[in-house]
PDB file of C-alpha atoms in Angstrom:
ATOM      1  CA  UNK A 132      10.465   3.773   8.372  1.00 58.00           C
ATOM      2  CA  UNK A 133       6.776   4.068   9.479  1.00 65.00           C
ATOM      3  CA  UNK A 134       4.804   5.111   6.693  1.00 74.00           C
ATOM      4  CA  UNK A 135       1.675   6.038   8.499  1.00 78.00           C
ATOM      5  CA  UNK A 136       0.850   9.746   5.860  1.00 87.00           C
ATOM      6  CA  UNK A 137       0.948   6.712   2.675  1.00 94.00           C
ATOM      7  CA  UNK A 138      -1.398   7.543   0.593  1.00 96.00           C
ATOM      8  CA  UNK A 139      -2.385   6.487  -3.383  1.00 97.00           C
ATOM      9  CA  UNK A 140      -4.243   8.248  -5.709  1.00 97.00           C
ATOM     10  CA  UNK A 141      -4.891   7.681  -9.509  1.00 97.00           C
ATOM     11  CA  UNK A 142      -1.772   9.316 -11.520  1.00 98.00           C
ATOM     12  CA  UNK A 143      -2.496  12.485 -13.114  1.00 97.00           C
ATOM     13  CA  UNK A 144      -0.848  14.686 -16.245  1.00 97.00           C
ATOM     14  CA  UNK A 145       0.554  16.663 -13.750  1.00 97.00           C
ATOM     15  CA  UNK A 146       2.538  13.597 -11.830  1.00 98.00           C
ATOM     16  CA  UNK A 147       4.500  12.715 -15.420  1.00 98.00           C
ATOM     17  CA  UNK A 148       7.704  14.629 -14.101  1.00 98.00           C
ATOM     18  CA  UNK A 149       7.840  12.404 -11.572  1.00 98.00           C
ATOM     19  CA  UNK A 150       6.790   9.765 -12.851  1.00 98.00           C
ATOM     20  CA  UNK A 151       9.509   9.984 -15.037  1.00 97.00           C
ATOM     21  CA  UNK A 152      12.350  11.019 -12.969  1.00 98.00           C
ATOM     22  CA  UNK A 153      11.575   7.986 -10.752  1.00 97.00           C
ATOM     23  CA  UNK A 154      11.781   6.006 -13.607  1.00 97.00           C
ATOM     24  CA  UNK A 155      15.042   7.037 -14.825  1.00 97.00           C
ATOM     25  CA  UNK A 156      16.400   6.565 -11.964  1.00 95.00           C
ATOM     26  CA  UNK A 157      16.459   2.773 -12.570  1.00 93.00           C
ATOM     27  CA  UNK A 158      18.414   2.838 -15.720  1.00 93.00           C
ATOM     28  CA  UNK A 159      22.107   3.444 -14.454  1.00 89.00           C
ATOM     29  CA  UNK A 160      21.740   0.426 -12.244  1.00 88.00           C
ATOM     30  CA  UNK A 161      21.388  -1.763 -15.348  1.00 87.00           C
ATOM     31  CA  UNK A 162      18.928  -4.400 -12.862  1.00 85.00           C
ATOM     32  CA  UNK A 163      15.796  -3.198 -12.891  1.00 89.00           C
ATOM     33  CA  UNK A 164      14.791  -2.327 -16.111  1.00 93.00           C
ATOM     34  CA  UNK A 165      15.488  -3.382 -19.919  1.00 92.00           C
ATOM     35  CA  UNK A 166      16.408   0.341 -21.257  1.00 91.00           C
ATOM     36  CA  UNK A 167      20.201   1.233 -21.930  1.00 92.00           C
ATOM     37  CA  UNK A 168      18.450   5.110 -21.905  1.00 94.00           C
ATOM     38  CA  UNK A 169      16.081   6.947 -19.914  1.00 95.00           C
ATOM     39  CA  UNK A 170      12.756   8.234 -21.036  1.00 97.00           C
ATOM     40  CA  UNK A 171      12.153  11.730 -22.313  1.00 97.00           C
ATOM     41  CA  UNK A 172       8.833  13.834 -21.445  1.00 97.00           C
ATOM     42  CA  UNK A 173       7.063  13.035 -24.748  1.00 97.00           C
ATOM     43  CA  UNK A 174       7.758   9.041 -24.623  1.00 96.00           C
ATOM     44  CA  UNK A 175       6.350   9.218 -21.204  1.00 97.00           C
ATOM     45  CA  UNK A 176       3.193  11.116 -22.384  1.00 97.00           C
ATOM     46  CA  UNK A 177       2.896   8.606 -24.601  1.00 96.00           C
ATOM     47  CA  UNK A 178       2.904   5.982 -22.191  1.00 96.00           C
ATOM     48  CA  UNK A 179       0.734   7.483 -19.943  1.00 97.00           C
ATOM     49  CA  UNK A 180      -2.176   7.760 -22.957  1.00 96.00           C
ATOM     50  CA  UNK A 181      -2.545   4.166 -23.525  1.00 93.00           C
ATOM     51  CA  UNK A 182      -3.252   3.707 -19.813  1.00 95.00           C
ATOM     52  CA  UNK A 183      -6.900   3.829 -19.133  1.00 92.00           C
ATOM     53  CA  UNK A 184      -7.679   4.758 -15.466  1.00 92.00           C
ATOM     54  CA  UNK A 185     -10.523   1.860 -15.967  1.00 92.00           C
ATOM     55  CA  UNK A 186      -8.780  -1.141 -17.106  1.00 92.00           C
ATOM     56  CA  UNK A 187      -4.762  -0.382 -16.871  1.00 95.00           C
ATOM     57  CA  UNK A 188      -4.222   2.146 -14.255  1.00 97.00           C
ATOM     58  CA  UNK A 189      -0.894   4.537 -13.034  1.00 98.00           C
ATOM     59  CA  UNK A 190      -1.496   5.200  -9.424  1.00 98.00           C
ATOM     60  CA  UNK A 191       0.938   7.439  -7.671  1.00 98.00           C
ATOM     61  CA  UNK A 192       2.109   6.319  -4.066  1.00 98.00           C
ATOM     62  CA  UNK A 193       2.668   9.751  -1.950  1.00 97.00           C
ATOM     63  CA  UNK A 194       3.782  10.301   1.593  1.00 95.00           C
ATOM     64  CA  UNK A 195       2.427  13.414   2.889  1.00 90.00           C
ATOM     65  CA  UNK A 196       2.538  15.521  -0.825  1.00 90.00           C
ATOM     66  CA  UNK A 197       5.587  13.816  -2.124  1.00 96.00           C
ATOM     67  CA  UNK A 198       5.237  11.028  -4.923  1.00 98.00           C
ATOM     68  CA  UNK A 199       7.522   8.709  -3.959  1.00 97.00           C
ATOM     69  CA  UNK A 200       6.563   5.305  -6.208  1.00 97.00           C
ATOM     70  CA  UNK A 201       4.077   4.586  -8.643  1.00 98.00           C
ATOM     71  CA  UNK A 202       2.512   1.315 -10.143  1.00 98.00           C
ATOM     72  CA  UNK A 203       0.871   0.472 -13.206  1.00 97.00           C
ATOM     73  CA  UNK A 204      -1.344  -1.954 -14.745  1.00 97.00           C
ATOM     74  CA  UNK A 205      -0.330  -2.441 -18.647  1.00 96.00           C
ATOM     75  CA  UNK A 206      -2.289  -4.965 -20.923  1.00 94.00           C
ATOM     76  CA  UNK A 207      -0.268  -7.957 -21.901  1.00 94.00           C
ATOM     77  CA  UNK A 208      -0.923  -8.716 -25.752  1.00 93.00           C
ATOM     78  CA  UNK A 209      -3.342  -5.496 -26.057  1.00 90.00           C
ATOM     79  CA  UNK A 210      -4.359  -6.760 -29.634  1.00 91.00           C
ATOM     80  CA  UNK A 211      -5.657 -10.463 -27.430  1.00 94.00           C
ATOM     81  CA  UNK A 212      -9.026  -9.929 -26.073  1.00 91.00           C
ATOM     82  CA  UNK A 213      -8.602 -13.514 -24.314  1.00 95.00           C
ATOM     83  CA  UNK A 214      -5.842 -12.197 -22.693  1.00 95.00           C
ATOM     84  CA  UNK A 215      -8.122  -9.257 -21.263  1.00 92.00           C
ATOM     85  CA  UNK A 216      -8.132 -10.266 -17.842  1.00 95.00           C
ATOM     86  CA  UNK A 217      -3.849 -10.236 -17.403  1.00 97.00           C
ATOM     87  CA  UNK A 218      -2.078  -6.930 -16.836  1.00 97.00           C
ATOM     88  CA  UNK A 219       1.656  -6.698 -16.212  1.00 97.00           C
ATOM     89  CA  UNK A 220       2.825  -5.136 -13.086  1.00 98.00           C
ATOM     90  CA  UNK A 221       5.186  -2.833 -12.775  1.00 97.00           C
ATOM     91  CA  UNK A 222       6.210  -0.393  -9.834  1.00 97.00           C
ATOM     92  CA  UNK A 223       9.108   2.032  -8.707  1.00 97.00           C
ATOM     93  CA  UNK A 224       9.899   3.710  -5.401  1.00 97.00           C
ATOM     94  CA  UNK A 225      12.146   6.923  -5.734  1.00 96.00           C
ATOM     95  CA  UNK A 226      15.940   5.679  -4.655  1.00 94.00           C
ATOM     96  CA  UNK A 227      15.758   7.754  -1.078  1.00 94.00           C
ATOM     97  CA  UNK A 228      12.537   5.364  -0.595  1.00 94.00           C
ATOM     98  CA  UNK A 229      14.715   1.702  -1.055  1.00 93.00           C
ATOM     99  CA  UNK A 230      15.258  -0.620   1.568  1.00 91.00           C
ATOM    100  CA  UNK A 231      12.431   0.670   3.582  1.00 93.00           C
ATOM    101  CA  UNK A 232       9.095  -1.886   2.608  1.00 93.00           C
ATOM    102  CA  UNK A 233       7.825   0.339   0.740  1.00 95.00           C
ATOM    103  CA  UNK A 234       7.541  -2.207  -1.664  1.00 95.00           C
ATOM    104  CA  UNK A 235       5.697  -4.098   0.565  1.00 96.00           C
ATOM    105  CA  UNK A 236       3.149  -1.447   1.029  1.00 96.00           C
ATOM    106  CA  UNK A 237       2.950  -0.651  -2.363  1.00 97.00           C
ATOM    107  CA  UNK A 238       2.191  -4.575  -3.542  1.00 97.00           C
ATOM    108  CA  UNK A 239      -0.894  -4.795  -0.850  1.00 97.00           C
ATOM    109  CA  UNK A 240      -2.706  -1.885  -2.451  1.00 97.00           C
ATOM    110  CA  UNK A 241      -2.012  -3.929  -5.774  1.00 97.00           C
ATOM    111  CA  UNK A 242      -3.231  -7.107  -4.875  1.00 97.00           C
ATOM    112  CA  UNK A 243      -6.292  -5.296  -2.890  1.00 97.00           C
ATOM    113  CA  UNK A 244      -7.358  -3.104  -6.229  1.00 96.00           C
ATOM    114  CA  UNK A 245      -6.341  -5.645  -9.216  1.00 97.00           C
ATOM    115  CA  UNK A 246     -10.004  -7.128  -9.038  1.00 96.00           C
ATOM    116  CA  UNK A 247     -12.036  -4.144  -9.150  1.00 95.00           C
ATOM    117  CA  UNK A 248      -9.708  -3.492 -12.598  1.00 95.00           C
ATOM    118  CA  UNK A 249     -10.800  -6.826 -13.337  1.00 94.00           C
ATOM    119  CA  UNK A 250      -7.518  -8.629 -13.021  1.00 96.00           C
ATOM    120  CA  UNK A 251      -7.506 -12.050 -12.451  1.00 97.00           C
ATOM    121  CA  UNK A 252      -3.587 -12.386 -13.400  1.00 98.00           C
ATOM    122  CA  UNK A 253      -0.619 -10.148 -12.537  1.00 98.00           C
ATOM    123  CA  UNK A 254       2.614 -10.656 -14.777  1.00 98.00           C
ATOM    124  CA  UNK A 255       5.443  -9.027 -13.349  1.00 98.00           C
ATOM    125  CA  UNK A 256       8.624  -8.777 -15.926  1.00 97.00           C
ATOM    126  CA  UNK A 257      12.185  -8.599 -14.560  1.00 96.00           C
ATOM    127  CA  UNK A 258      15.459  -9.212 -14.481  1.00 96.00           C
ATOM    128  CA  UNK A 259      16.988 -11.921 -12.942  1.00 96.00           C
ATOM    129  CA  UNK A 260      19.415 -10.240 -11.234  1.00 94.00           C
ATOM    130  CA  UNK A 261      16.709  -7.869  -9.636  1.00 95.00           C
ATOM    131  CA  UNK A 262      16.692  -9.750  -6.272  1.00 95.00           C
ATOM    132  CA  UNK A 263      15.249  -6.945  -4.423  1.00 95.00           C
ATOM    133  CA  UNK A 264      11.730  -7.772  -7.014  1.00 96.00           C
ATOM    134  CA  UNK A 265      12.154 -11.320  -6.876  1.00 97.00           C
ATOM    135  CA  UNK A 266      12.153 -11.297  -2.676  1.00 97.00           C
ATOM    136  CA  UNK A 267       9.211  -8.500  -2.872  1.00 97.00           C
ATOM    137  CA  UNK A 268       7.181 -10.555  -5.437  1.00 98.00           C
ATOM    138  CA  UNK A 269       7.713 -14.133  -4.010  1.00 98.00           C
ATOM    139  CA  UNK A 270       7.038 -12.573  -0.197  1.00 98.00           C
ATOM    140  CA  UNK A 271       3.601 -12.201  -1.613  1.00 98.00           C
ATOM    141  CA  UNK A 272       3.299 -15.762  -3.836  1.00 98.00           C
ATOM    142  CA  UNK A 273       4.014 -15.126  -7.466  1.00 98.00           C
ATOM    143  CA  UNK A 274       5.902 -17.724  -8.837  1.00 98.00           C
ATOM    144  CA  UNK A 275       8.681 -17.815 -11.577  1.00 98.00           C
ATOM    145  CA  UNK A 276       6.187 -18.668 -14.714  1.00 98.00           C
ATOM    146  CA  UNK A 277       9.033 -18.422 -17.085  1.00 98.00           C
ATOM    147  CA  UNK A 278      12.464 -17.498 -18.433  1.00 98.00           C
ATOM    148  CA  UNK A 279      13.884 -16.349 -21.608  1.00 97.00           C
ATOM    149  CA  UNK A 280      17.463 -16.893 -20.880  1.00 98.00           C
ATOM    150  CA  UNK A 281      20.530 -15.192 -21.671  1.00 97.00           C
ATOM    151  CA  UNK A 282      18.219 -12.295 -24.069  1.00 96.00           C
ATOM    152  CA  UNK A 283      19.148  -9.128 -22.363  1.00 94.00           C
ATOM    153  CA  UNK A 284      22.831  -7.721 -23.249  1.00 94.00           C
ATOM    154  CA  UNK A 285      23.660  -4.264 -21.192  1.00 92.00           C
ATOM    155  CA  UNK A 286      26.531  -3.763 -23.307  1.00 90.00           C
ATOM    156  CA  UNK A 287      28.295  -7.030 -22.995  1.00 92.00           C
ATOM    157  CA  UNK A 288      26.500  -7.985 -19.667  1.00 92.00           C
ATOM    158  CA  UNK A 289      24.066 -10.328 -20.216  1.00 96.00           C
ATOM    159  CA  UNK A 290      21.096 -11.514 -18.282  1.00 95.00           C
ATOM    160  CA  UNK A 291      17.605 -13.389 -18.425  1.00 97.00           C
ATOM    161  CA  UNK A 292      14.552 -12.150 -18.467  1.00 97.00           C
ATOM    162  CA  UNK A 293      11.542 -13.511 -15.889  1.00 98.00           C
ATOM    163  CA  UNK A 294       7.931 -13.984 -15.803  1.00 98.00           C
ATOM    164  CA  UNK A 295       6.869 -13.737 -12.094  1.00 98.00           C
ATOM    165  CA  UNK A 296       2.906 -14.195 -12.029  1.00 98.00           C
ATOM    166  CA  UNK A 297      -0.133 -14.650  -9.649  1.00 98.00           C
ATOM    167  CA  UNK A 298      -3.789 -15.720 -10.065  1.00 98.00           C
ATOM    168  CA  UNK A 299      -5.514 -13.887  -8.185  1.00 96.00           C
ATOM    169  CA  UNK A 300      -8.852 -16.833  -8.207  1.00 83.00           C
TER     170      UNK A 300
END
């Protein structure tokens, strides 16, 4: 699909329903994220306070007036101010949106923006069984920069847990 309306904009209150519903759309499929539940409202709103627009920033991914993904930047070790510079990546694309690059489109306007957040080092934490993630992030040079094997247990279904990263010097 030809994505030539994509825009992204800084994520507003207002985006949180979808936000959320895009989300929780991940947690059935037991491969892209760690949760066993999905989010409510108020967790979300939680979430969404500790991201300052400045340094660790939600941007919403719309085609024409539809949100269709988002990103954010998160700290890594808040409480580390050495660790200032890192933010973990994460990003989702509404399941009508898979398949389609989207991903791919999404991950350029994250590599093109990290800097002016001050990012010098993306962390992007996964599953290893998400090989749609591992494909997207390795198509664009982060390398495996760790494994904590065997931690993750989705009800008797167990799986590791990666560290995909990229310097962005």
């Amino acid at each position: 699909m030809q994505f030539s309306n994509l825009s992204f904009r800084l994520a507003q209150t207002v985006d949180l329903k979808d936000i959320n519903s895009i989300y929780n759309q991940s947690v059935p499929s037991r491969c892209s994220v760690a949760d066993l539940d999905e989010w409510d409202m108020s967790r979300r709103k939680i979430w969404f306070d500790h991201h300052h627009p400045k340094d660790y920033p939600i941007y919403v991914c719309l085609l024409k007036d539809e949100i269709i993904g988002w990103f954010s930047f998160s700290a890594y070790r808040p409480q580390k101010r050495a660790l200032a510079q890192v933010a973990e990546v994460s990003y989702f694309i509404k399941s009508d949106f898979h398949g389609q690059k989207l991903g791919t489109h999404m991950m350029e306007f994250i590599l093109q923006i990290a800097p002016s957040h001050n990012k010098k080092h993306l962390i992007a934490i996964l599953l290893d069984k998400n090989a749609a993630s591992i494909k997207l992030l390795t198509k664009f040079n982060f390398k495996e920069w760790g494994r904590m094997p065997s931690i993750l247990n989705f009800e008797g279904e167990i799986c590791d847990h990666l560290y995909y990263g990229l310097s962005l010097d």
